[in-house]
Amino acid sequence: MVLVVSEEVREAIDARRPVVALESTIIAHGLPRPRNLQVALELEDVVRREGAVPATIAVLDGRPHVGLDKEQLERVANEEGIRKLGHRDLPPAVAAGVSGATTVSATAQLAALAGVRVFATGGLGGVHREWTVTQDESADLGLLARTRITVVCAGVKSILDVPATLQRLETLGVTVAGYRTDRFPGFYLCDSGHPVDWTLHSPEQVADVMRAQDALAAPESALIVANPVPREKQLDPGLHARVLADALRACEEEGITGQAVTPFLLDHLVRHTDGASLSANLAAVRGNVRLAAHIAAAWTTG
């Protein structure tokens, strides 16, 4: 089998101990060096402190790995030419023997394949602004519609069309629940301005929903647990609105289109908020990782 599951992760799965999947795109493409490696190690440490086993996922030399050791994390953080891989990229990456960091869709697919049920990330992809013109929608949504995994996230990136993304998730049959909130979070913001239909108040309640998914033999779709960044650590909403509006204008003026739009907007936010957007991003990720570990523990002990 092409999938490589680390001994630590395999033993935890076999013993029904809690495991949390982590993506690697944030390491290779989301943060500058050397902070990227520091954050990767910190997030794994957060999972361990909460009593779970971290399973950072990446493709190395054409082999998908679920669970990385320190040397492998260093490769993802520092090696030149690490590609960004969505789930559609996995077959050619494996065939070509290349190395790549996994996005939400690829991480979710490989985690589910390995038998890991809980995955923590920052924010999901979604429907892009001006979708009626560009037809640009993240591959995350379709993959989550057919993959049984619980994703703890801080909503979708606020640069996207949030209401259209929520509508698309509803159409695809993906369950979305706010964690201790009836509002859908906006990645950098604790409230995107849009409601959610369901609120879950504890890791045990999340695990109960996961069990109900299985008991009902429901379609193999994900459960999204939308966990807002703490209010005191969110990006100032007024600053966010001003800088995002400027970023969207700059994007149009410079003719940025397609896959280049998201990194352009995110970079603009980091530079024009003096790094405050990055701080809010990392605060959200840390909270999501911690909550995911608690959910994984509730899932495996119930």
Short mmCIF file of N, CA and C in Angstrom, two decimals, residues 146 154 179-180 183 284:
data_model
loop_
_atom_site.label_atom_id
_atom_site.label_comp_id
_atom_site.label_asym_id
_atom_site.label_seq_id
_atom_site.Cartn_x
_atom_site.Cartn_y
_atom_site.Cartn_z
N ARG A 146 -18.04 14.05 0.58
CA ARG A 146 -17.98 12.60 0.40
C ARG A 146 -16.92 11.93 1.27
N ALA A 154 -11.97 27.44 11.93
CA ALA A 154 -12.48 28.75 12.34
C ALA A 154 -13.35 29.33 11.24
N TYR A 179 -19.37 25.85 17.48
CA TYR A 179 -18.96 25.35 18.79
C TYR A 179 -19.16 26.47 19.81
N ARG A 180 -20.15 26.29 20.67
CA ARG A 180 -20.52 27.25 21.70
C ARG A 180 -20.88 28.62 21.09
N ARG A 183 -23.28 31.64 15.70
CA ARG A 183 -22.82 32.44 14.58
C ARG A 183 -21.66 31.71 13.89
N ALA A 284 -6.38 31.20 16.10
CA ALA A 284 -7.48 30.32 15.70
C ALA A 284 -7.01 28.88 15.55
#
